[in-house]
Short mmCIF file of C-alpha atoms in Angstrom, two decimals:
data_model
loop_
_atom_site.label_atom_id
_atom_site.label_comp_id
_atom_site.label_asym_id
_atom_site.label_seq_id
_atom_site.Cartn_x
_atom_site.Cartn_y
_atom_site.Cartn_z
CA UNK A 1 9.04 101.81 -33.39
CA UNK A 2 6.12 99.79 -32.10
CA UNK A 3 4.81 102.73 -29.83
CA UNK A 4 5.32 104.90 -33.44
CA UNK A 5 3.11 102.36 -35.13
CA UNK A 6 0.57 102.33 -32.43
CA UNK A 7 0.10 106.23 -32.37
CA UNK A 8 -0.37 106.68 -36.33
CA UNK A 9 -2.70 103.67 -36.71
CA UNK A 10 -4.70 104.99 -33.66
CA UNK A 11 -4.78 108.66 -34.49
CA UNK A 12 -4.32 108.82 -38.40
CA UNK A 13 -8.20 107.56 -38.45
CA UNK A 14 -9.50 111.25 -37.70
CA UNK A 15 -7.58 112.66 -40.36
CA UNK A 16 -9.66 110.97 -42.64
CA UNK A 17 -12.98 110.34 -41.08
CA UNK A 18 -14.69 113.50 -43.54
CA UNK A 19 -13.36 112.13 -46.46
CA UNK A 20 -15.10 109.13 -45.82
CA UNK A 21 -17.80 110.57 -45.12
CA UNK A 22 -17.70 112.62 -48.40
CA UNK A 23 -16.71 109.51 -50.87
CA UNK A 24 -19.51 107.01 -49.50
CA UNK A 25 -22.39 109.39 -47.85
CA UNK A 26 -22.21 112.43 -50.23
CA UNK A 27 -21.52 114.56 -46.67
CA UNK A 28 -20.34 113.82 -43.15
CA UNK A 29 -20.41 110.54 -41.84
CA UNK A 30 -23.60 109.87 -39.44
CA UNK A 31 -22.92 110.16 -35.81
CA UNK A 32 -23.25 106.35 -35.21
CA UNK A 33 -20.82 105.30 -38.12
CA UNK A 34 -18.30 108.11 -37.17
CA UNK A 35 -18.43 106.92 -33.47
CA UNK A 36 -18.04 102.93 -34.49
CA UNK A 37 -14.67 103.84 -37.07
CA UNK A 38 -13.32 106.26 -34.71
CA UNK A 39 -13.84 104.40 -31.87
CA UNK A 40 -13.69 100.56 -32.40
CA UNK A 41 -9.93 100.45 -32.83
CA UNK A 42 -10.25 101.41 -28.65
CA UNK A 43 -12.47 98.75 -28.47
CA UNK A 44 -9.98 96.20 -29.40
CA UNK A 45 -6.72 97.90 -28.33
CA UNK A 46 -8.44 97.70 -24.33
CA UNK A 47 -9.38 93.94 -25.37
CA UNK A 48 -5.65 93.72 -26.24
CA UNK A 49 -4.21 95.22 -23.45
CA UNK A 50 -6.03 92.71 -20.65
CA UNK A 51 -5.26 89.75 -23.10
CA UNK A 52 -1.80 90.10 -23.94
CA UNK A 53 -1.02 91.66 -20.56
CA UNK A 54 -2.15 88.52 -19.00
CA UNK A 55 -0.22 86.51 -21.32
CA UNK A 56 3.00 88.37 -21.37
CA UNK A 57 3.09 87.31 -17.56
CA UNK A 58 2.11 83.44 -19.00
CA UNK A 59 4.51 83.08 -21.66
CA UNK A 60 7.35 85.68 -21.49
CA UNK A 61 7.35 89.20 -23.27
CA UNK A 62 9.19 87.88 -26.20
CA UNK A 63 7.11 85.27 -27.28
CA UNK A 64 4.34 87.63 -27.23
CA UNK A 65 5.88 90.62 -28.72
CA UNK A 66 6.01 89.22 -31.72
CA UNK A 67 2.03 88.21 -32.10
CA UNK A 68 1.29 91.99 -31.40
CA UNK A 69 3.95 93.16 -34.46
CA UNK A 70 2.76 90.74 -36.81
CA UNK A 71 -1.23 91.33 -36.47
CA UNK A 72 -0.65 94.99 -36.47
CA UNK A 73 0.97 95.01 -39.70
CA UNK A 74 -1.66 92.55 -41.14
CA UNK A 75 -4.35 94.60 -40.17
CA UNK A 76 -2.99 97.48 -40.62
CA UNK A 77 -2.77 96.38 -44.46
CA UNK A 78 -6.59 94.84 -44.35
CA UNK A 79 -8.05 98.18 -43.65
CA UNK A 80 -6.96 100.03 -46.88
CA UNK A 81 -8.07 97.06 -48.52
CA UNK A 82 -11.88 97.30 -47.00
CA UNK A 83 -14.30 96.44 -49.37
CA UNK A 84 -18.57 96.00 -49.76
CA UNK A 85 -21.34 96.73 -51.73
CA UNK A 86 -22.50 99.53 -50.73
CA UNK A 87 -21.15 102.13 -47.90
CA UNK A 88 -22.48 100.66 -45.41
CA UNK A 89 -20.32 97.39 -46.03
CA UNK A 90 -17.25 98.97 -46.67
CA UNK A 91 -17.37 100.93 -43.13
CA UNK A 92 -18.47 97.09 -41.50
CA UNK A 93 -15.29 95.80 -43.31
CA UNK A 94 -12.95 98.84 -41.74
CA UNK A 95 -14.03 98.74 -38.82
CA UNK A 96 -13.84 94.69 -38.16
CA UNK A 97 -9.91 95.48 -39.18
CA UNK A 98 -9.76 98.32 -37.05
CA UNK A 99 -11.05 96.45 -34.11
CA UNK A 100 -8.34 93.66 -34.47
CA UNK A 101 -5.39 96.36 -35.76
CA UNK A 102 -6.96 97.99 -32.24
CA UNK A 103 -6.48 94.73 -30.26
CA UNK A 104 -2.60 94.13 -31.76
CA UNK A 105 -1.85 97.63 -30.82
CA UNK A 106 -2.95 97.09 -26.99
CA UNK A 107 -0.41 94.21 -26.74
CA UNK A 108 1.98 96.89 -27.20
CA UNK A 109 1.00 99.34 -24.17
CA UNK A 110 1.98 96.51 -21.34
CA UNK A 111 4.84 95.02 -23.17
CA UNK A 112 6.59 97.72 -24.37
CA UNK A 113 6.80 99.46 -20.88
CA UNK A 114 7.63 96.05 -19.30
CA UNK A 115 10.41 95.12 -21.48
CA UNK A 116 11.78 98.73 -21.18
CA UNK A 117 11.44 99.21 -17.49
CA UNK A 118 13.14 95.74 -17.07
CA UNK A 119 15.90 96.34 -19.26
CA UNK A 120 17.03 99.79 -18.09
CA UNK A 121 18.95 100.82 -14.69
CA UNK A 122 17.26 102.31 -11.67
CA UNK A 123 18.78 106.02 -12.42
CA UNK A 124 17.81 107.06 -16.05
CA UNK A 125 14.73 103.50 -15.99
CA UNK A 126 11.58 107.07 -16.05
CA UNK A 127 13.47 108.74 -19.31
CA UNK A 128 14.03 105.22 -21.15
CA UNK A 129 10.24 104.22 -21.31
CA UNK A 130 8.77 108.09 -21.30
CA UNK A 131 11.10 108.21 -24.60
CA UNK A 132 9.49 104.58 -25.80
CA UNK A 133 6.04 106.34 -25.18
CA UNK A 134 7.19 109.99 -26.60
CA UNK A 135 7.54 108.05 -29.96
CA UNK A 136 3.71 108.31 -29.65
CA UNK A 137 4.55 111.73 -30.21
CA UNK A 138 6.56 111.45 -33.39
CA UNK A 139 3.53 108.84 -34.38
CA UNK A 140 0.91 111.49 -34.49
CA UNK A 141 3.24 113.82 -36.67
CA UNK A 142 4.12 111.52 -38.65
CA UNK A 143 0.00 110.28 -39.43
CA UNK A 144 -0.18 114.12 -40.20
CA UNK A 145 2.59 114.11 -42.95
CA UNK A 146 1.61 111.41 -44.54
CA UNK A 147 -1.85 112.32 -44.88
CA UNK A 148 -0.29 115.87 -46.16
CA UNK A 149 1.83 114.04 -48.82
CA UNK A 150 -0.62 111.87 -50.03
CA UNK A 151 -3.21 114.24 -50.39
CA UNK A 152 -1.56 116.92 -51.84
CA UNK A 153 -0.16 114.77 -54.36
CA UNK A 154 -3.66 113.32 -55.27
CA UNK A 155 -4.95 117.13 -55.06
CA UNK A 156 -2.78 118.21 -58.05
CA UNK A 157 -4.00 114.55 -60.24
CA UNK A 158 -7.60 115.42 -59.50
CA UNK A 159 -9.13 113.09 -61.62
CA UNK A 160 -7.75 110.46 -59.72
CA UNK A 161 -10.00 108.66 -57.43
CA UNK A 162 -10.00 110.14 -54.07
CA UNK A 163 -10.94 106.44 -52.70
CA UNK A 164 -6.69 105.52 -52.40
CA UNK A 165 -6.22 108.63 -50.43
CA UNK A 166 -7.34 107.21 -47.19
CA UNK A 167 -6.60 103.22 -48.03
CA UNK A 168 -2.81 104.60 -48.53
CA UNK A 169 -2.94 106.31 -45.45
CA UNK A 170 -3.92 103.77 -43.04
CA UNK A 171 -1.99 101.20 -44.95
CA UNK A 172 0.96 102.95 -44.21
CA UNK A 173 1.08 101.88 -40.34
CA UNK A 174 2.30 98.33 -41.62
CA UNK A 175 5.40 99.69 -43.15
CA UNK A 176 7.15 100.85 -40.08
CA UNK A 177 5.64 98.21 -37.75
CA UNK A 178 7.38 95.32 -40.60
CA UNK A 179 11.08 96.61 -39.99
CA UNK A 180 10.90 96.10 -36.72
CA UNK A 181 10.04 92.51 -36.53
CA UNK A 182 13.44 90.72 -37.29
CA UNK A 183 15.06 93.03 -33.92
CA UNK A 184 12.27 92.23 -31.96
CA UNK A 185 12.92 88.38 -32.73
CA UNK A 186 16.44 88.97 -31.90
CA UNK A 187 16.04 90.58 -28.62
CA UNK A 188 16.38 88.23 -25.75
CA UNK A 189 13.97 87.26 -22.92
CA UNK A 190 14.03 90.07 -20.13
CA UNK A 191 16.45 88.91 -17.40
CA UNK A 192 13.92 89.37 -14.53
CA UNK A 193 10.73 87.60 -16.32
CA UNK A 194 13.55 84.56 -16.73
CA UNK A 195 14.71 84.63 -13.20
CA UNK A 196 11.54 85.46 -11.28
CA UNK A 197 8.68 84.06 -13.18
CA UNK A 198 9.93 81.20 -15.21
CA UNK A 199 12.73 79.97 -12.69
CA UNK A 200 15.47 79.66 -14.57
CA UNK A 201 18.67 81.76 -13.34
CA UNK A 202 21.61 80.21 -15.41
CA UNK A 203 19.91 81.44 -18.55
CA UNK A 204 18.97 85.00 -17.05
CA UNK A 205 22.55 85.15 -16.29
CA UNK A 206 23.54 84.12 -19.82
CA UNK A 207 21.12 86.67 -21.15
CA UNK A 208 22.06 88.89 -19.34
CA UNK A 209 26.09 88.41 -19.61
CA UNK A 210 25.27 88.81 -23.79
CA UNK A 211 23.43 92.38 -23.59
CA UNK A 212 26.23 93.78 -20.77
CA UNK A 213 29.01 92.10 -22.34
CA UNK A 214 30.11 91.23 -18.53
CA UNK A 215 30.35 87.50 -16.80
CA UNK A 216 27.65 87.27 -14.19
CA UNK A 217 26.95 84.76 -12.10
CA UNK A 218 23.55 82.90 -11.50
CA UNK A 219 21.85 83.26 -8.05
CA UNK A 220 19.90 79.96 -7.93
CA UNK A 221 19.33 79.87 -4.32
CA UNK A 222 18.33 83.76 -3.73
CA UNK A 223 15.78 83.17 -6.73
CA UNK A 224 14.17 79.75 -5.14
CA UNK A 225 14.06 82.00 -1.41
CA UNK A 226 11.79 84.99 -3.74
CA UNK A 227 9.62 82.65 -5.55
CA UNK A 228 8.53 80.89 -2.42
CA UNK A 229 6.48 83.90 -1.49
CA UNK A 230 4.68 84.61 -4.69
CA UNK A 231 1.27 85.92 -4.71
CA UNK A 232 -1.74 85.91 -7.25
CA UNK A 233 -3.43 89.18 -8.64
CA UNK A 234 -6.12 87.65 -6.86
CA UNK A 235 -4.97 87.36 -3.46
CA UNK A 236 -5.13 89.79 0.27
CA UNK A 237 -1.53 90.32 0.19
CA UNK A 238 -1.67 91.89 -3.43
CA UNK A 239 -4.61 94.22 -2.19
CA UNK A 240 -2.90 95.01 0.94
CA UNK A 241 0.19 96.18 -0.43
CA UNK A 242 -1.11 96.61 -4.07
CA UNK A 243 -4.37 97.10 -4.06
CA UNK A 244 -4.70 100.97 -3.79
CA UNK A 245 -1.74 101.47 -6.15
CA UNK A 246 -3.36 100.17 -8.60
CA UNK A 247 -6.15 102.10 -8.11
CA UNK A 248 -4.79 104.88 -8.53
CA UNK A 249 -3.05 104.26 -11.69
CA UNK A 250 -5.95 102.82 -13.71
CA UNK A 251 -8.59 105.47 -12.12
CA UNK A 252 -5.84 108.59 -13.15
CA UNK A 253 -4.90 106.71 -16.58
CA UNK A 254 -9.25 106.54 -17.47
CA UNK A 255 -9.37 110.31 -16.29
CA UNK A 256 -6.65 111.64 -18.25
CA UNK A 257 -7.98 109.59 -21.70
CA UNK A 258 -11.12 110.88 -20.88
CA UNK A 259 -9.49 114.68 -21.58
CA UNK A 260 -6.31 113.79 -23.78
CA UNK A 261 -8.87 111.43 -26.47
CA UNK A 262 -11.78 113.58 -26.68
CA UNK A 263 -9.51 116.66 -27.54
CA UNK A 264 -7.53 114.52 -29.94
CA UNK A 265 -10.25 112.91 -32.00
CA UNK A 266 -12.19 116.09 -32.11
CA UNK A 267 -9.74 118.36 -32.90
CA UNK A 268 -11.31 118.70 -36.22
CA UNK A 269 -14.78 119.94 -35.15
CA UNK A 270 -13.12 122.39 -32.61
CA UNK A 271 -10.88 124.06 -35.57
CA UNK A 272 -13.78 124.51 -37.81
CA UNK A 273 -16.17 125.75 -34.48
CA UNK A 274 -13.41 128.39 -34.35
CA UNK A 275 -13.52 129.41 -37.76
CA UNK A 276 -9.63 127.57 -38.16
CA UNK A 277 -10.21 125.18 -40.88
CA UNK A 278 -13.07 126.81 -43.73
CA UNK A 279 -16.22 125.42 -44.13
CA UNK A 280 -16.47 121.93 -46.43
CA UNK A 281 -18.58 123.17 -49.35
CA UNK A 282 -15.30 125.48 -50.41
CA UNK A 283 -13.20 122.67 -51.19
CA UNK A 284 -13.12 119.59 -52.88
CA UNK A 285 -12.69 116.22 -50.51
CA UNK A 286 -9.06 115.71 -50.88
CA UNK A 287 -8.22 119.27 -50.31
CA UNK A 288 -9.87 119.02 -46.88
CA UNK A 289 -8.22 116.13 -45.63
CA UNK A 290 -4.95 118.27 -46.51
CA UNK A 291 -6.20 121.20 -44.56
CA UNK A 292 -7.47 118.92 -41.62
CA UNK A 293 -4.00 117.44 -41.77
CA UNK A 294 -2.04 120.64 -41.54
CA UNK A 295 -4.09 121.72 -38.68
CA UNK A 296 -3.64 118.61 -37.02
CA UNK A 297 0.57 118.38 -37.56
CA UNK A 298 0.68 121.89 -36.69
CA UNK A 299 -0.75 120.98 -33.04
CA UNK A 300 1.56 118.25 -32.60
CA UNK A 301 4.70 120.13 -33.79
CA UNK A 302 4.05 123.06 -30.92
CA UNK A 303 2.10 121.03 -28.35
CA UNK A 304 2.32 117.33 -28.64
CA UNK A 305 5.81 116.53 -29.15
CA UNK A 306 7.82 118.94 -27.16
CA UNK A 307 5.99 117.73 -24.12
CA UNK A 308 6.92 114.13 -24.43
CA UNK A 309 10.31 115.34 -24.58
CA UNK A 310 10.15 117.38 -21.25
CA UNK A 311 8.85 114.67 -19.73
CA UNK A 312 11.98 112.77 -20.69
CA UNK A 313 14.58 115.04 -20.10
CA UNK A 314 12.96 115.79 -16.76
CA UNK A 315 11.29 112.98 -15.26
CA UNK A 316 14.44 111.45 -13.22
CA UNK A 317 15.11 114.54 -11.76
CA UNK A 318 11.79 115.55 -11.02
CA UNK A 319 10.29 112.76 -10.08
CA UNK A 320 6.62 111.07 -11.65
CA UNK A 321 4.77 111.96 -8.95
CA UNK A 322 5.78 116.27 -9.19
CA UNK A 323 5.19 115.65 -13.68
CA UNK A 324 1.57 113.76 -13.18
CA UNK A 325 0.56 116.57 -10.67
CA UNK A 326 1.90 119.57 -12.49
CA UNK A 327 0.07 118.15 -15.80
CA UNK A 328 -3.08 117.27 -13.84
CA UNK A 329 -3.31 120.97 -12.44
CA UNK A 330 -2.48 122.76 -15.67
CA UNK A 331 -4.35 120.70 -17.38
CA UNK A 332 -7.35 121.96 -15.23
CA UNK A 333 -6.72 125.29 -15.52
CA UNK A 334 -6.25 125.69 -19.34
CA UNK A 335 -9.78 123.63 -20.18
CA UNK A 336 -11.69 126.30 -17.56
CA UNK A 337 -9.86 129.20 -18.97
CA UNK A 338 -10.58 127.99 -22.48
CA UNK A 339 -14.63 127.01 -21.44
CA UNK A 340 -15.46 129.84 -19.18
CA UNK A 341 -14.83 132.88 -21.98
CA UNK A 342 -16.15 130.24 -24.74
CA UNK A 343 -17.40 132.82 -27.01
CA UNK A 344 -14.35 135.72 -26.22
CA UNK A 345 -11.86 132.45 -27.92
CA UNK A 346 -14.82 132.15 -31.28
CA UNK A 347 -14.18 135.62 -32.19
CA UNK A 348 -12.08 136.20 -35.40
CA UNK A 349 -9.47 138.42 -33.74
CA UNK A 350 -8.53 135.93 -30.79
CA UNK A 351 -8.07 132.68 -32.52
CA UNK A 352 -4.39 132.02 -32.18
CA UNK A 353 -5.00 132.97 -28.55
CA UNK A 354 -7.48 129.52 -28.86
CA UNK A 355 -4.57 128.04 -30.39
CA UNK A 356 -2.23 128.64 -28.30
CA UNK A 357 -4.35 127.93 -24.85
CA UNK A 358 -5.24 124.61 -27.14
CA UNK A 359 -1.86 123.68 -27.89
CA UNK A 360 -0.71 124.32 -23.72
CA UNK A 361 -2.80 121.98 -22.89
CA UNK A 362 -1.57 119.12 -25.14
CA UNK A 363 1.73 120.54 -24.09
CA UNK A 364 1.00 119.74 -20.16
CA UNK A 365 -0.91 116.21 -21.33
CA UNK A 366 2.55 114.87 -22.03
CA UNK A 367 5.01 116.66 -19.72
CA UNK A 368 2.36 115.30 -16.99
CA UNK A 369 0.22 112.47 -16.39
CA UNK A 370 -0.11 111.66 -20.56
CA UNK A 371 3.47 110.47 -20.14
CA UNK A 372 4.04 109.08 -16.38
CA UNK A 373 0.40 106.88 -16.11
CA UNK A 374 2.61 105.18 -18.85
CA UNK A 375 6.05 104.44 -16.96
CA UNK A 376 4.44 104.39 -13.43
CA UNK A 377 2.64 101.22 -13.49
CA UNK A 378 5.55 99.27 -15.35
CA UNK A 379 7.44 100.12 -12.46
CA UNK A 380 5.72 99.71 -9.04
CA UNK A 381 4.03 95.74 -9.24
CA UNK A 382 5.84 92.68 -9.13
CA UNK A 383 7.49 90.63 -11.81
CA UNK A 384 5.09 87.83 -12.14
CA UNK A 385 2.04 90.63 -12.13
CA UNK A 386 4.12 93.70 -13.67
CA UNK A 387 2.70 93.26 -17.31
CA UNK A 388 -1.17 91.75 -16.40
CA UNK A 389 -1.28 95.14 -13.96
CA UNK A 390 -0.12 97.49 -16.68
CA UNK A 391 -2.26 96.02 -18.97
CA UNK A 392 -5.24 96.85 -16.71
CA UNK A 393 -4.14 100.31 -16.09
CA UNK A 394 -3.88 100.86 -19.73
CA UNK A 395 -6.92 99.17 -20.10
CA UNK A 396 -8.47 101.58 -17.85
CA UNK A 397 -7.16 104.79 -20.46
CA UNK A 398 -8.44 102.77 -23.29
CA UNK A 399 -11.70 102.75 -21.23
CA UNK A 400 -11.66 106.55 -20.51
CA UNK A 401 -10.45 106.91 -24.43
CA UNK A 402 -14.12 105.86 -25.11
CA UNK A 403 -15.86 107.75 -23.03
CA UNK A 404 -14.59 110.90 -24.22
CA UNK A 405 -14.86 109.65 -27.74
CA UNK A 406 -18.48 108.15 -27.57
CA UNK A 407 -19.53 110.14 -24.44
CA UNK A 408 -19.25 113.93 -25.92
CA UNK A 409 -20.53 112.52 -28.94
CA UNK A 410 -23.90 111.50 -27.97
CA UNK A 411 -24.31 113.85 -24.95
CA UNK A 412 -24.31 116.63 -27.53
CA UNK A 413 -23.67 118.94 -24.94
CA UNK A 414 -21.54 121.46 -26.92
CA UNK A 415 -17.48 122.42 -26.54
CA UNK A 416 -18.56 125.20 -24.00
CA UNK A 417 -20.07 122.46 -21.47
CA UNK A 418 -17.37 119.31 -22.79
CA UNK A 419 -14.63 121.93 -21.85
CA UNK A 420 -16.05 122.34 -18.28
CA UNK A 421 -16.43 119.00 -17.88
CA UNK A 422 -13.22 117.90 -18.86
CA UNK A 423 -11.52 120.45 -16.83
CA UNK A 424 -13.45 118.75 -13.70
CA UNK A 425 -12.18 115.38 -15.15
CA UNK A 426 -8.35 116.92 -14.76
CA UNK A 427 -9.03 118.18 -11.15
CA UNK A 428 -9.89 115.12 -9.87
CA UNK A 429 -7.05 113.27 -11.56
CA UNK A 430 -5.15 115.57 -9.05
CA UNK A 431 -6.67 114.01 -5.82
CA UNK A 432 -6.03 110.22 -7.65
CA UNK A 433 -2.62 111.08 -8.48
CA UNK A 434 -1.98 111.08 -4.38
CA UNK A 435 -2.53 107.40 -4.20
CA UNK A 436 0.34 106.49 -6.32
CA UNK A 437 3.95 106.31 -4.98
CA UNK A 438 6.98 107.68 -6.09
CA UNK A 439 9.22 105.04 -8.09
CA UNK A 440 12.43 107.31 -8.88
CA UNK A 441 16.14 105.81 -8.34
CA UNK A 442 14.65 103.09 -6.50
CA UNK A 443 15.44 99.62 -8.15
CA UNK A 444 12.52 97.81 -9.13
CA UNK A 445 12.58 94.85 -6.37
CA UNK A 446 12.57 97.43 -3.88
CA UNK A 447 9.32 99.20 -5.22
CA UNK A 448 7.70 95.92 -5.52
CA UNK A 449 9.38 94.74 -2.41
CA UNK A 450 10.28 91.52 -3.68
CA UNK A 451 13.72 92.20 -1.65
CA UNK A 452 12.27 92.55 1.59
CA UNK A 453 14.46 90.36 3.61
CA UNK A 454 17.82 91.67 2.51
CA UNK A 455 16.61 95.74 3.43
CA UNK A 456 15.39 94.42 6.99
CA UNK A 457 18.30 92.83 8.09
CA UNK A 458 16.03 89.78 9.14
CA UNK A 459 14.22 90.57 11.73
CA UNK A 460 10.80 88.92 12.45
CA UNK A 461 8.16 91.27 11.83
CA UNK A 462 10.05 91.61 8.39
CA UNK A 463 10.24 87.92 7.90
CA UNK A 464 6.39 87.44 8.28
CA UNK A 465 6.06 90.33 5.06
CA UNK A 466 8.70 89.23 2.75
CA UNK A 467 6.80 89.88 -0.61
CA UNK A 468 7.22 87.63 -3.76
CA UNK A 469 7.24 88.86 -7.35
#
């Protein structure tokens, strides 16, 4: 439910971004007040991700997943309720809530995965947090309905003020964010942050006995011989073994938000380029949004959401590394094939052939590297580092999330040209996606090597590389 939360409060922004624009500037919104609303939820939700990443190594996950919940759903409520004088102050006002809403939701990214991959066993550990991140999926729809509901309803009142059409929307995010705060609360500490990072086996074990419903016993001595060789982020033996892992997750996470953002958050312009949605002087405000929002759910019904769910079905059988690859290289091919006969796709006659190509490409963003630069890096670091590296990685997509949303904006370089250049973006994605290993039906202490001594049967040049958390 929290991933659910995070993808309507992100995304459900463009659905309404002309309305705004039509209630307090009389037209579209200028360029450098569309960029800030669209945009400074990223801001915070990258601010978020370092932050509470960090911490959720500090102080546990629990303890921190429930600061996320509880400032999402406060903002999330603050940002129908912006207010000012004039426009300008009542955009200032969103988007100060929309930067901290942002900043609640990036607590999310490292946590989530953490908690999940810690929780789940080594054979079906890819499908349990690709489904926690698929409910991204359901998220987008769901932003789309909503915004359909509302605004048709408000469409046949007419006389009633437009202005609650897009507070109701974005207040919405706090309702399912709220029910899930008492289970979080509930939820114990994951067994491995207890054990590993704050030392303390007999309670892992209790934990641990309570969600399997088995007696286990507590390991004291095996969990004093791993902590001796811990290492900081900071440190040559976390950039020996480390280092270029992480690379490659954070550099193929910023590519592929690069691609997946900027056709996300402009999926508006590109469906009236093409002729899809009709131009704004036919209809009144509210009407649009419902046409934008139709557009918009019909994308994620065929594209969007069916992908997450390959990658679930399929990634423990398949493997990350094949999915991210696969995605990467369709990916490639679909933006060149859409760019290269730009003006063959404008014509009236070979629109749903846009569509379609359009919708493949959302399709491969999720069954590929949309999905696995989400489970990947909750699976390959150590305990004591597993949610601060996520958190960077994700930070890293949050970073490529505003390039392509500011970037294409002021480069003004035209969807002919931002196609090309995204479709160079996916290719090299390819070449990064070869520095990250392949975590499937291995457990996580073997990935991490924090077992190192029991898989080398002792010998010394194993003994001199035992690796810590």
């Amino acid at each position: 439910m929290g991933f659910f939360t995070d993808a309507y409060d992100l995304f459900s922004i463009s659905l309404v971004t002309k309305l705004l624009g039509r209630i307090y500037y009389h037209h579209d919104l200028p360029p450098n007040v569309a960029a800030a609303v669209n945009g400074v939820a990223f801001c915070g939700t990258l601010a978020g991700q370092l932050f509470f990443g960090w911490l959720g190594d500090k102080m546990g996950r629990k303890k921190v997943y429930g600061m996320t919940l509880m400032l999402m759903v406060l903002c999330s409520l603050a940002s129908g309720l912006s207010f000012g004088h004039d426009a300008n102050g009542v955009m200032t006002t969103l988007c100060f809530f929309r930067f901290w809403l942002g900043f609640g939701i990036g607590g999310d990214y490292p946590l989530s995965a953490t908690i999940m991959s810690e929780y789940a066993n080594k054979k079906t550990r890819g499908a349990f947090i690709a489904a926690v991140f698929a409910m991204q999926g359901f998220g987008i729809l769901a932003g789309g309905i909503v915004s359909l509901i509302t605004s048709a309803a408000f469409d046949h009142a007419f006389p009633a003020p437009a202005d609650y059409v897009w507070r109701i929307i974005l207040m919405f995010g706090a309702i399912p964010a709220a029910m899930t705060y008492y289970s979080r609360m509930k939820m114990p500490e994951t067994a491995r942050y207890t054990a590993l990072v704050a030392k303390n086996a007999k309670q892992a074990a209790s934990d641990m006995a309570k969600v399997l419903q088995v007696e286990i016993e507590a390991e004291e001595e095996k969990i004093e011989e791993i902590s001796e060789t811990q290492f900081g982020l900071f440190t040559k033996q976390f950039a020996r073994r480390h280092g270029l892992h992480l690379v490659g997750t954070a550099v193929c996470w910023f590519l592929l938000d690069i691609a997946y953002y900027s056709s996300n958050l402009f999926q508006k312009d590109i469906f009236s380029a093409i002729g899809w949605i009709p131009p704004a002087k036919t209809m009144n405000a509210v009407h649009e949004v419902y046409v934008v929002s139709r557009a918009q759910t019909l994308i994620a019904l065929c594209g969007t959401v069916p992908g997450y769910w390959f990658t679930v079905a399929l990634i423990d059988h398949i493997g990350r590394f094949a999915i991210q690859l696969m995605g990467f290289f369709f990916m490639t091919v679909f933006m060149f094939a859409l760019a290269i006969p730009y003006h063959h796709w404008t014509l009236k006659a070979n629109r749903i052939g846009f569509l379609v190509m359009y919708s493949l490409t959302f399709f491969f963003a999720n069954f590929g590297p949309n999905a696995t630069t989400f489970v990947v890096p909750a699976e390959i670091f150590p305990a004591r580092l597993r949610s601060t590296c996520h958190g960077i990685s994700a930070a890293a997509g949050k970073a490529g999330a505003m390039v392509g949303a500011f970037g294409f904006l002021y480069a003004g370089i035209g969807v002919k040209n931002s196609l090309i250049v995204l479709g160079c973006i996916n290719f090299f994605g390819m070449l990064f996606t070869l520095l990250v290993p392949e975590s499937k039906g291995k457990s996580l202490e073997e990935l991490s090597g924090e077992n190192e001594e029991d898989s080398s049967s002792g010998n010394e040049a194993s003994a001199n590389r035992t690796v810590p958390i």
